[in-house]
mmCIF file of N, CA, C and O in Angstrom:
data_model
loop_
_atom_site.group_PDB
_atom_site.id
_atom_site.type_symbol
_atom_site.label_atom_id
_atom_site.label_comp_id
_atom_site.label_asym_id
_atom_site.label_seq_id
_atom_site.Cartn_x
_atom_site.Cartn_y
_atom_site.Cartn_z
ATOM 1 N N MET I 1 88.561 81.149 209.326
ATOM 2 C CA MET I 1 88.487 79.839 209.912
ATOM 3 C C MET I 1 87.047 79.315 209.874
ATOM 4 O O MET I 1 86.824 78.156 209.572
ATOM 5 N N PHE I 2 86.099 80.176 210.215
ATOM 6 C CA PHE I 2 84.704 79.736 210.205
ATOM 7 C C PHE I 2 84.220 79.438 208.793
ATOM 8 O O PHE I 2 83.355 78.591 208.587
ATOM 9 N N ARG I 3 84.803 80.143 207.831
ATOM 10 C CA ARG I 3 84.441 79.893 206.446
ATOM 11 C C ARG I 3 84.847 78.477 206.037
ATOM 12 O O ARG I 3 84.103 77.769 205.356
ATOM 13 N N HIS I 4 86.017 78.028 206.490
ATOM 14 C CA HIS I 4 86.483 76.681 206.181
ATOM 15 C C HIS I 4 85.586 75.634 206.846
ATOM 16 O O HIS I 4 85.255 74.606 206.240
ATOM 17 N N LEU I 5 85.186 75.890 208.064
ATOM 18 C CA LEU I 5 84.291 74.961 208.749
ATOM 19 C C LEU I 5 82.938 74.880 208.058
ATOM 20 O O LEU I 5 82.348 73.809 207.921
ATOM 21 N N ARG I 6 82.455 76.015 207.604
ATOM 22 C CA ARG I 6 81.169 76.054 206.915
ATOM 23 C C ARG I 6 81.252 75.301 205.589
ATOM 24 O O ARG I 6 80.348 74.540 205.241
ATOM 25 N N THR I 7 82.353 75.466 204.875
ATOM 26 C CA THR I 7 82.547 74.755 203.611
ATOM 27 C C THR I 7 82.628 73.252 203.866
ATOM 28 O O THR I 7 82.020 72.461 203.140
ATOM 29 N N LEU I 8 83.381 72.870 204.864
ATOM 30 C CA LEU I 8 83.499 71.462 205.208
ATOM 31 C C LEU I 8 82.145 70.883 205.593
ATOM 32 O O LEU I 8 81.798 69.764 205.207
ATOM 33 N N GLN I 9 81.358 71.645 206.311
ATOM 34 C CA GLN I 9 80.027 71.204 206.719
ATOM 35 C C GLN I 9 79.136 70.998 205.497
ATOM 36 O O GLN I 9 78.402 70.015 205.405
ATOM 37 N N GLN I 10 79.204 71.905 204.538
ATOM 38 C CA GLN I 10 78.389 71.782 203.332
ATOM 39 C C GLN I 10 78.820 70.579 202.502
ATOM 40 O O GLN I 10 77.975 69.837 201.994
ATOM 41 N N VAL I 11 80.113 70.376 202.368
ATOM 42 C CA VAL I 11 80.618 69.252 201.588
ATOM 43 C C VAL I 11 80.205 67.935 202.227
ATOM 44 O O VAL I 11 79.753 67.012 201.550
ATOM 45 N N SER I 12 80.336 67.844 203.535
ATOM 46 C CA SER I 12 79.963 66.599 204.206
ATOM 47 C C SER I 12 78.463 66.352 204.107
ATOM 48 O O SER I 12 78.019 65.220 203.963
ATOM 49 N N ARG I 13 77.678 67.389 204.165
ATOM 50 C CA ARG I 13 76.234 67.248 204.042
ATOM 51 C C ARG I 13 75.866 66.761 202.642
ATOM 52 O O ARG I 13 75.008 65.905 202.478
ATOM 53 N N ARG I 14 76.547 67.280 201.638
ATOM 54 C CA ARG I 14 76.268 66.863 200.260
ATOM 55 C C ARG I 14 76.634 65.403 200.043
ATOM 56 O O ARG I 14 75.895 64.658 199.415
ATOM 57 N N THR I 15 77.796 64.986 200.521
ATOM 58 C CA THR I 15 78.226 63.607 200.273
ATOM 59 C C THR I 15 77.346 62.611 201.009
ATOM 60 O O THR I 15 77.131 61.512 200.517
ATOM 61 N N LEU I 16 76.848 62.982 202.177
ATOM 62 C CA LEU I 16 76.006 62.060 202.915
ATOM 63 C C LEU I 16 74.591 61.997 202.358
ATOM 64 O O LEU I 16 73.974 60.943 202.330
ATOM 65 N N SER I 17 74.082 63.112 201.923
ATOM 66 C CA SER I 17 72.685 63.126 201.503
ATOM 67 C C SER I 17 72.491 62.755 200.035
ATOM 68 O O SER I 17 71.432 62.288 199.659
ATOM 69 N N SER I 18 73.511 62.924 199.200
ATOM 70 C CA SER I 18 73.298 62.669 197.781
ATOM 71 C C SER I 18 73.763 61.283 197.348
ATOM 72 O O SER I 18 73.654 60.928 196.189
ATOM 73 N N SER I 19 74.303 60.531 198.265
ATOM 74 C CA SER I 19 74.775 59.205 197.865
ATOM 75 C C SER I 19 73.585 58.259 197.723
ATOM 76 O O SER I 19 72.689 58.217 198.554
ATOM 77 N N ALA I 20 73.595 57.501 196.644
ATOM 78 C CA ALA I 20 72.507 56.555 196.396
ATOM 79 C C ALA I 20 72.734 55.318 197.254
ATOM 80 O O ALA I 20 73.846 54.823 197.356
ATOM 81 N N PRO I 21 71.684 54.797 197.862
ATOM 82 C CA PRO I 21 71.849 53.595 198.667
ATOM 83 C C PRO I 21 72.163 52.394 197.779
ATOM 84 O O PRO I 21 71.530 52.189 196.745
ATOM 85 N N ARG I 22 73.150 51.623 198.184
ATOM 86 C CA ARG I 22 73.513 50.433 197.416
ATOM 87 C C ARG I 22 72.625 49.274 197.822
ATOM 88 O O ARG I 22 72.377 49.055 199.002
ATOM 89 N N GLN I 23 72.174 48.552 196.853
ATOM 90 C CA GLN I 23 71.366 47.373 197.121
ATOM 91 C C GLN I 23 72.292 46.166 197.202
ATOM 92 O O GLN I 23 72.943 45.815 196.234
ATOM 93 N N LEU I 24 72.360 45.551 198.376
ATOM 94 C CA LEU I 24 73.203 44.386 198.570
ATOM 95 C C LEU I 24 72.345 43.136 198.584
ATOM 96 O O LEU I 24 71.208 43.140 199.051
ATOM 97 N N GLU I 25 72.910 42.072 198.069
ATOM 98 C CA GLU I 25 72.194 40.804 198.061
ATOM 99 C C GLU I 25 72.179 40.216 199.466
ATOM 100 O O GLU I 25 73.199 40.213 200.163
ATOM 101 N N ASN I 26 71.034 39.744 199.908
ATOM 102 C CA ASN I 26 70.900 39.139 201.225
ATOM 103 C C ASN I 26 71.414 37.704 201.156
ATOM 104 O O ASN I 26 70.798 36.836 200.538
ATOM 105 N N LYS I 27 72.557 37.453 201.796
ATOM 106 C CA LYS I 27 73.178 36.134 201.751
ATOM 107 C C LYS I 27 72.838 35.278 202.966
ATOM 108 O O LYS I 27 73.284 34.143 203.061
ATOM 109 N N VAL I 28 72.057 35.804 203.866
ATOM 110 C CA VAL I 28 71.749 35.093 205.111
ATOM 111 C C VAL I 28 71.000 33.783 204.852
ATOM 112 O O VAL I 28 71.379 32.741 205.412
ATOM 113 N N PRO I 29 69.957 33.740 204.011
ATOM 114 C CA PRO I 29 69.260 32.463 203.804
ATOM 115 C C PRO I 29 70.170 31.374 203.227
ATOM 116 O O PRO I 29 70.055 30.202 203.600
ATOM 117 N N VAL I 30 71.082 31.750 202.352
ATOM 118 C CA VAL I 30 72.006 30.777 201.767
ATOM 119 C C VAL I 30 72.937 30.228 202.840
ATOM 120 O O VAL I 30 73.176 29.016 202.927
ATOM 121 N N LYS I 31 73.461 31.114 203.681
ATOM 122 C CA LYS I 31 74.352 30.686 204.765
ATOM 123 C C LYS I 31 73.602 29.823 205.781
ATOM 124 O O LYS I 31 74.132 28.840 206.289
ATOM 125 N N GLN I 32 72.343 30.191 206.086
ATOM 126 C CA GLN I 32 71.551 29.397 207.019
ATOM 127 C C GLN I 32 71.350 27.983 206.488
ATOM 128 O O GLN I 32 71.494 27.008 207.223
ATOM 129 N N LYS I 33 71.042 27.878 205.204
ATOM 130 C CA LYS I 33 70.831 26.564 204.606
ATOM 131 C C LYS I 33 72.114 25.741 204.666
ATOM 132 O O LYS I 33 72.091 24.546 204.963
ATOM 133 N N MET I 34 73.253 26.387 204.404
ATOM 134 C CA MET I 34 74.532 25.684 204.409
ATOM 135 C C MET I 34 74.872 25.179 205.819
ATOM 136 O O MET I 34 75.296 24.038 205.992
ATOM 137 N N PHE I 35 74.660 26.007 206.835
ATOM 138 C CA PHE I 35 75.036 25.612 208.183
ATOM 139 C C PHE I 35 74.021 24.669 208.829
ATOM 140 O O PHE I 35 74.373 23.930 209.743
ATOM 141 N N GLN I 36 72.774 24.669 208.373
ATOM 142 C CA GLN I 36 71.774 23.772 208.945
ATOM 143 C C GLN I 36 71.726 22.429 208.231
ATOM 144 O O GLN I 36 71.047 21.517 208.683
ATOM 145 N N GLU I 37 72.459 22.290 207.155
ATOM 146 C CA GLU I 37 72.509 21.047 206.390
ATOM 147 C C GLU I 37 73.122 19.945 207.249
ATOM 148 O O GLU I 37 74.153 20.147 207.897
ATOM 149 N N ASP I 38 72.489 18.772 207.258
ATOM 150 C CA ASP I 38 72.987 17.663 208.066
ATOM 151 C C ASP I 38 73.886 16.783 207.198
ATOM 152 O O ASP I 38 73.429 15.890 206.493
ATOM 153 N N ASN I 39 75.183 17.052 207.238
ATOM 154 C CA ASN I 39 76.125 16.257 206.442
ATOM 155 C C ASN I 39 77.206 15.622 207.315
ATOM 156 O O ASN I 39 78.224 15.173 206.805
ATOM 157 N N GLY I 40 77.013 15.597 208.624
ATOM 158 C CA GLY I 40 77.955 14.959 209.524
ATOM 159 C C GLY I 40 79.196 15.785 209.832
ATOM 160 O O GLY I 40 80.075 15.320 210.546
ATOM 161 N N MET I 41 79.282 16.957 209.287
ATOM 162 C CA MET I 41 80.441 17.815 209.519
ATOM 163 C C MET I 41 80.165 18.732 210.704
ATOM 164 O O MET I 41 79.069 19.251 210.839
ATOM 165 N N PRO I 42 81.174 18.938 211.587
ATOM 166 C CA PRO I 42 80.968 19.856 212.707
ATOM 167 C C PRO I 42 80.711 21.279 212.205
ATOM 168 O O PRO I 42 81.225 21.688 211.170
ATOM 169 N N VAL I 43 79.938 22.025 212.956
ATOM 170 C CA VAL I 43 79.530 23.352 212.515
ATOM 171 C C VAL I 43 80.715 24.303 212.392
ATOM 172 O O VAL I 43 80.710 25.201 211.552
ATOM 173 N N HIS I 44 81.757 24.090 213.194
ATOM 174 C CA HIS I 44 82.899 25.003 213.131
ATOM 175 C C HIS I 44 83.779 24.751 211.906
ATOM 176 O O HIS I 44 84.720 25.499 211.668
ATOM 177 N N LEU I 45 83.477 23.718 211.120
ATOM 178 C CA LEU I 45 84.235 23.451 209.897
ATOM 179 C C LEU I 45 83.387 23.577 208.638
ATOM 180 O O LEU I 45 83.881 23.337 207.542
ATOM 181 N N LYS I 46 82.127 23.935 208.768
ATOM 182 C CA LYS I 46 81.245 24.015 207.603
ATOM 183 C C LYS I 46 81.523 25.206 206.705
ATOM 184 O O LYS I 46 81.022 25.275 205.599
ATOM 185 N N GLY I 47 82.333 26.147 207.145
ATOM 186 C CA GLY I 47 82.635 27.329 206.350
ATOM 187 C C GLY I 47 83.631 27.082 205.236
ATOM 188 O O GLY I 47 83.884 27.961 204.434
ATOM 189 N N GLY I 48 84.240 25.911 205.192
ATOM 190 C CA GLY I 48 85.165 25.592 204.117
ATOM 191 C C GLY I 48 86.610 25.567 204.581
ATOM 192 O O GLY I 48 86.925 25.363 205.753
ATOM 193 N N ALA I 49 87.509 25.789 203.615
ATOM 194 C CA ALA I 49 88.943 25.689 203.875
ATOM 195 C C ALA I 49 89.421 26.760 204.856
ATOM 196 O O ALA I 49 90.322 26.513 205.665
ATOM 197 N N THR I 50 88.826 27.932 204.804
ATOM 198 C CA THR I 50 89.230 29.003 205.713
ATOM 199 C C THR I 50 88.946 28.613 207.161
ATOM 200 O O THR I 50 89.790 28.830 208.045
ATOM 201 N N ASP I 51 87.784 28.028 207.402
ATOM 202 C CA ASP I 51 87.450 27.599 208.764
ATOM 203 C C ASP I 51 88.386 26.492 209.235
ATOM 204 O O ASP I 51 88.814 26.483 210.389
ATOM 205 N N ALA I 52 88.718 25.559 208.346
ATOM 206 C CA ALA I 52 89.632 24.478 208.709
ATOM 207 C C ALA I 52 91.011 25.035 209.043
ATOM 208 O O ALA I 52 91.645 24.606 210.025
ATOM 209 N N LEU I 53 91.473 25.996 208.257
ATOM 210 C CA LEU I 53 92.778 26.612 208.513
ATOM 211 C C LEU I 53 92.784 27.365 209.847
ATOM 212 O O LEU I 53 93.723 27.223 210.647
ATOM 213 N N LEU I 54 91.733 28.125 210.107
ATOM 214 C CA LEU I 54 91.638 28.847 211.383
ATOM 215 C C LEU I 54 91.565 27.887 212.570
ATOM 216 O O LEU I 54 92.173 28.123 213.613
ATOM 217 N N TYR I 55 90.835 26.793 212.404
ATOM 218 C CA TYR I 55 90.712 25.795 213.464
ATOM 219 C C TYR I 55 92.068 25.173 213.780
ATOM 220 O O TYR I 55 92.466 25.055 214.940
ATOM 221 N N ARG I 56 92.791 24.775 212.732
ATOM 222 C CA ARG I 56 94.100 24.151 212.942
ATOM 223 C C ARG I 56 95.105 25.127 213.543
ATOM 224 O O ARG I 56 95.906 24.763 214.400
ATOM 225 N N ALA I 57 95.080 26.371 213.091
ATOM 226 C CA ALA I 57 95.988 27.377 213.644
ATOM 227 C C ALA I 57 95.675 27.621 215.118
ATOM 228 O O ALA I 57 96.591 27.740 215.946
ATOM 229 N N THR I 58 94.388 27.666 215.459
ATOM 230 C CA THR I 58 93.989 27.864 216.854
ATOM 231 C C THR I 58 94.438 26.694 217.719
ATOM 232 O O THR I 58 94.960 26.886 218.826
ATOM 233 N N MET I 59 94.271 25.481 217.216
ATOM 234 C CA MET I 59 94.702 24.313 217.980
ATOM 235 C C MET I 59 96.218 24.293 218.146
ATOM 236 O O MET I 59 96.731 23.978 219.222
ATOM 237 N N ALA I 60 96.958 24.641 217.107
ATOM 238 C CA ALA I 60 98.419 24.669 217.195
ATOM 239 C C ALA I 60 98.882 25.711 218.214
ATOM 240 O O ALA I 60 99.775 25.444 219.036
ATOM 241 N N LEU I 61 98.290 26.893 218.185
ATOM 242 C CA LEU I 61 98.651 27.934 219.147
ATOM 243 C C LEU I 61 98.293 27.526 220.574
ATOM 244 O O LEU I 61 99.020 27.834 221.520
ATOM 245 N N THR I 62 97.176 26.827 220.730
ATOM 246 C CA THR I 62 96.762 26.370 222.051
ATOM 247 C C THR I 62 97.740 25.342 222.601
ATOM 248 O O THR I 62 98.148 25.420 223.769
ATOM 249 N N VAL I 63 98.144 24.389 221.767
ATOM 250 C CA VAL I 63 99.096 23.368 222.207
ATOM 251 C C VAL I 63 100.445 24.014 222.523
ATOM 252 O O VAL I 63 101.071 23.717 223.549
ATOM 253 N N PHE I 64 100.913 24.898 221.655
ATOM 254 C CA PHE I 64 102.182 25.579 221.890
ATOM 255 C C PHE I 64 102.125 26.416 223.168
ATOM 256 O O PHE I 64 103.047 26.380 223.983
ATOM 257 N N GLY I 65 101.045 27.144 223.368
ATOM 258 C CA GLY I 65 100.898 27.979 224.563
ATOM 259 C C GLY I 65 100.846 27.153 225.831
ATOM 260 O O GLY I 65 101.457 27.510 226.846
ATOM 261 N N SER I 66 100.130 26.032 225.794
ATOM 262 C CA SER I 66 100.056 25.161 226.976
ATOM 263 C C SER I 66 101.426 24.586 227.301
ATOM 264 O O SER I 66 101.828 24.514 228.471
ATOM 265 N N GLY I 67 102.156 24.164 226.279
ATOM 266 C CA GLY I 67 103.507 23.649 226.489
ATOM 267 C C GLY I 67 104.427 24.709 227.076
ATOM 268 O O GLY I 67 105.223 24.425 227.975
ATOM 269 N N TYR I 68 104.316 25.923 226.577
ATOM 270 C CA TYR I 68 105.163 27.003 227.073
ATOM 271 C C TYR I 68 104.825 27.344 228.528
ATOM 272 O O TYR I 68 105.715 27.610 229.332
ATOM 273 N N VAL I 69 103.556 27.308 228.870
ATOM 274 C CA VAL I 69 103.153 27.569 230.260
ATOM 275 C C VAL I 69 103.714 26.493 231.176
ATOM 276 O O VAL I 69 104.249 26.790 232.259
ATOM 277 N N LEU I 70 103.621 25.236 230.764
ATOM 278 C CA LEU I 70 104.180 24.151 231.583
ATOM 279 C C LEU I 70 105.688 24.303 231.738
ATOM 280 O O LEU I 70 106.240 24.122 232.828
ATOM 281 N N TYR I 71 106.383 24.631 230.648
ATOM 282 C CA TYR I 71 107.828 24.844 230.706
ATOM 283 C C TYR I 71 108.173 25.966 231.682
ATOM 284 O O TYR I 71 109.080 25.841 232.499
ATOM 285 N N THR I 72 107.432 27.062 231.614
ATOM 286 C CA THR I 72 107.700 28.204 232.486
ATOM 287 C C THR I 72 107.422 27.848 233.947
ATOM 288 O O THR I 72 108.188 28.237 234.843
ATOM 289 N N LEU I 73 106.346 27.121 234.212
ATOM 290 C CA LEU I 73 106.037 26.720 235.586
ATOM 291 C C LEU I 73 107.102 25.782 236.146
ATOM 292 O O LEU I 73 107.532 25.928 237.296
ATOM 293 N N ILE I 74 107.553 24.809 235.343
ATOM 294 C CA ILE I 74 108.596 23.883 235.792
ATOM 295 C C ILE I 74 109.904 24.651 236.004
ATOM 296 O O ILE I 74 110.613 24.423 236.985
ATOM 297 N N ASP I 75 110.214 25.558 235.110
ATOM 298 C CA ASP I 75 111.435 26.370 235.229
ATOM 299 C C ASP I 75 111.397 27.223 236.500
ATOM 300 O O ASP I 75 112.414 27.386 237.181
ATOM 301 N N ALA I 76 110.240 27.758 236.842
ATOM 302 C CA ALA I 76 110.121 28.587 238.041
ATOM 303 C C ALA I 76 110.116 27.750 239.315
ATOM 304 O O ALA I 76 110.573 28.196 240.367
ATOM 305 N N ALA I 77 109.639 26.500 239.226
ATOM 306 C CA ALA I 77 109.525 25.675 240.417
ATOM 307 C C ALA I 77 110.844 25.016 240.810
ATOM 308 O O ALA I 77 111.105 24.792 241.996
ATOM 309 N N LEU I 78 111.675 24.695 239.855
ATOM 310 C CA LEU I 78 112.933 24.018 240.156
ATOM 311 C C LEU I 78 114.021 25.048 240.439
ATOM 312 O O LEU I 78 114.161 26.040 239.715
ATOM 313 N N PRO I 79 114.814 24.793 241.478
ATOM 314 C CA PRO I 79 115.871 25.751 241.794
ATOM 315 C C PRO I 79 116.990 25.699 240.752
ATOM 316 O O PRO I 79 117.268 24.684 240.148
ATOM 317 N N LYS I 80 117.639 26.827 240.563
ATOM 318 C CA LYS I 80 118.743 26.949 239.617
ATOM 319 C C LYS I 80 120.039 26.494 240.307
ATOM 320 O O LYS I 80 120.213 26.718 241.498
ATOM 321 N N LYS I 81 120.931 25.909 239.523
ATOM 322 C CA LYS I 81 122.228 25.510 240.070
ATOM 323 C C LYS I 81 123.128 26.730 240.121
ATOM 324 O O LYS I 81 123.206 27.501 239.168
ATOM 325 N N LYS I 82 123.820 26.892 241.251
ATOM 326 C CA LYS I 82 124.778 27.980 241.366
ATOM 327 C C LYS I 82 126.176 27.399 241.234
ATOM 328 O O LYS I 82 126.522 26.441 241.893
ATOM 329 N N ASN I 83 126.963 27.988 240.379
ATOM 330 C CA ASN I 83 128.329 27.486 240.166
ATOM 331 C C ASN I 83 129.294 28.087 241.131
ATOM 332 O O ASN I 83 129.440 29.088 241.564
#
């Protein structure tokens, strides 16, 4: 059992220490320029079509949830008819 743990320890040490660091492109300045641009568009929609879709879905869920809460409150407040 200890032999398996030792092997696992060696393998994990090799994979962590021998991996070459990946160089990623820094996209922050490009995003900063895009969001700081004054084009009359609200900041929550400057991300493109994905942001617009998320915004609309959030608004639809909010309206639906508010309506459902009102329905539930009215349903709980009014007495039920007994036959």
